[in-house]
C-alpha atoms as one frame of an Amber mdcrd trajectory, in Angstrom:
protein
 -16.343  27.624 -43.652 -13.245  25.624 -43.590 -11.822  25.419 -40.073  -8.138
  24.156 -40.142  -6.990  27.535 -39.370  -8.985  27.258 -36.364  -8.985  23.764
 -35.280  -5.732  23.985 -32.586  -7.671  26.214 -30.866 -10.913  24.468 -30.703
  -8.610  21.218 -30.043  -7.068  23.278 -27.076 -10.348  24.482 -25.659 -12.011
  21.050 -25.724  -9.036  19.979 -23.567  -8.861  22.769 -21.311 -12.671  22.611
 -20.972 -11.937  19.024 -19.362  -9.067  20.363 -16.984  -7.086  18.088 -18.822
  -3.474  18.603 -19.217  -1.249  17.690 -22.542   0.307  14.372 -20.542  -3.677
  13.525 -19.512  -4.735  13.634 -23.280  -2.242  12.261 -24.524  -2.291   9.189
 -22.247  -6.164   9.053 -22.665  -5.692   9.233 -26.459  -2.840   7.129 -27.442
  -1.501  10.279 -28.803   1.887  11.307 -27.894   2.695  14.803 -26.015   4.976
  15.967 -28.453   2.745  15.774 -31.389  -0.362  16.937 -29.528   1.516  20.127
 -28.471   2.494  20.630 -32.327  -1.126  20.081 -33.197  -2.148  22.593 -30.849
   0.007  25.432 -31.795  -0.918  24.829 -35.346   2.702  23.396 -36.175   0.874
  19.761 -37.484  -2.098  19.195 -39.318  -4.007  16.349 -37.738  -5.602  13.382
 -39.536  -8.725  11.947 -39.675  -7.554   9.065 -37.646  -5.590  11.338 -35.020
  -8.732  13.561 -34.827 -10.858  10.300 -34.127  -8.264   9.265 -31.600  -7.943
  12.996 -29.680 -12.253  12.863 -29.622 -12.127   9.559 -27.774  -9.628  10.732
 -25.519 -11.399  13.673 -24.558 -14.731  11.281 -24.556 -16.827  13.272 -27.095
 -17.441  12.946 -30.943 -14.963  14.355 -33.626 -18.072  16.637 -34.664 -18.146
  18.391 -31.425 -14.438  19.249 -32.237 -15.697  21.245 -35.321 -17.964  23.231
 -33.264 -17.405  26.588 -32.133 -16.201  26.694 -28.185 -18.936  27.517 -26.030
 -21.713  26.332 -28.033 -23.974  24.210 -26.254 -27.161  22.336 -27.361 -29.325
  24.559 -24.890 -31.219  27.546 -25.154 -29.257  30.168 -27.320 -27.915  27.476
 -29.702 -28.537  28.983 -33.456 -31.401  26.261 -34.028 -30.690  27.107 -37.958
 -27.350  26.335 -40.090 -26.846  27.917 -43.210 -25.026  26.263 -45.594 -22.221
  28.846 -46.107 -21.738  28.886 -41.960 -21.419  25.283 -41.870 -17.417  24.114
 -40.438 -16.041  21.877 -43.309 -12.465  20.339 -42.823 -10.571  18.462 -45.448
  -8.283  15.201 -44.468  -4.282  15.931 -45.398  -4.030  11.910 -45.506  -6.965
  11.336 -47.713  -8.574  14.651 -49.192 -12.152  13.484 -47.892 -13.810  16.607
 -46.767 -16.200  16.497 -43.834 -18.771  19.137 -43.101 -20.858  19.481 -39.876
 -24.443  20.385 -41.110 -26.010  20.390 -37.832 -26.833  23.619 -35.900 -25.360
  24.290 -32.654 -28.498  24.208 -30.916 -28.343  20.349 -31.956 -25.491  19.812
 -30.090 -25.982  16.759 -27.684 -28.711  15.200 -29.638 -28.164  13.786 -33.204
 -25.482  15.401 -35.255 -25.232  15.187 -39.259 -21.769  15.469 -40.632 -21.553
  15.426 -44.963 -18.551  13.834 -46.227 -17.487  14.116 -49.636 -14.847  11.349
 -50.215 -12.074  11.438 -53.197 -11.611   8.168 -55.636  -9.427   5.707 -54.265
  -9.831   7.591 -50.332  -9.433   5.240 -47.687  -9.533   6.288 -43.543  -8.878
   4.333 -40.962 -10.299   4.780 -37.591  -8.619   2.159 -35.352 -11.511   2.816
 -32.273  -8.931   1.517 -29.971  -9.975   3.397 -27.062 -13.110   1.654 -26.125
 -16.753   2.703 -26.660 -17.318   6.196 -25.653 -21.478   5.708 -26.032 -21.394
   6.974 -29.825 -22.905   5.563 -32.927 -23.329   6.208 -36.064 -25.384   5.670
 -39.395 -24.118   6.102 -42.669 -26.385   7.049 -45.509 -24.513   7.070 -48.796
 -26.459   9.770 -51.134 -23.916   9.551 -54.155 -21.232   6.627 -55.524 -20.110
   3.746 -53.262 -18.522   3.271 -50.017 -16.663   0.120 -48.866 -17.364   0.153
 -44.899 -15.479  -2.345 -43.300 -16.142  -2.423 -39.171 -13.797  -5.080 -37.284
 -13.350  -7.782 -39.878 -16.789  -7.720 -41.884 -16.684  -5.430 -45.295 -20.032
  -4.296 -46.608 -20.373  -2.350 -49.828 -23.159   0.492 -49.749 -24.428   2.207
 -52.885 -26.477   5.097 -53.112 -29.341   4.816 -50.962 -28.104   2.292 -48.215
 -27.992   3.365 -44.873 -25.689   1.038 -42.185 -25.848   1.701 -38.644 -22.993
   1.033 -36.264 -21.943   1.494 -32.771 -18.534   3.069 -32.512 -16.837   0.241
 -30.514 -14.832  -1.472 -32.979 -12.021  -0.484 -36.125 -13.792   1.064 -39.017
 -12.213   1.838 -42.374 -13.704   3.647 -45.039 -12.971   3.158 -48.874 -14.554
   4.491 -52.155 -13.512   2.054 -54.475 -14.930   3.884 -57.389 -13.904   6.118
 -59.802 -15.881   9.447 -58.828 -15.951  10.873 -55.729 -18.628   9.497 -52.941
 -20.839  11.970 -50.943 -22.544  10.237 -47.814 -24.041  11.586 -44.179 -23.395
  10.631 -40.870 -25.584  10.863 -38.556 -24.070  10.334 -35.102 -26.156   9.722
 -31.586 -25.340   8.520 -27.984 -26.275   5.083 -27.047 -25.816   2.687 -23.811
 -23.015   0.616 -23.062 -24.101  -3.243 -24.701 -26.239  -4.734 -21.440 -27.287
  -1.405 -19.598 -30.833  -1.354 -19.749 -33.006   1.319 -21.243 -34.510   4.192
 -18.812
């Protein structure tokens, strides 16, 4: 289920659910009001980097922007996510395809995203907006991914898994000649130095 056509409505619904104006989201995300307006009207296609900034400005994950408006990880959310119903999105800049695997009942818990990354593809997420309590594990299923967090690059091959807090710039790069496929497991964590309950 490709969701590019419904993404503008999902972003607008997420903004309105938080009672944010375009100006407020522009300030919180570092994305201009004009660009936000075009994205919400479907006149511009956001890149992965822009979506990451919007999600951070909304205080949520990119995966949540792909969820149906009104879905919640509460009673009534669907416990089963059939492959044919899992929303997919293609980044217009890098060509990578991300698919939300987790069913709606899992929202608020760990969320799983399946990514297919084309050869030579590169995506840079600047995470310039600070820590929002999100962490992720990247588990490579096929191919190779070079993952740069801050200044440190780690090569991940099939079977490798890397954990990171989303509080530093991150770059994904497929240095291979074949597509790479990996799973991202998103979860919430307390800020560094916060005692566990």
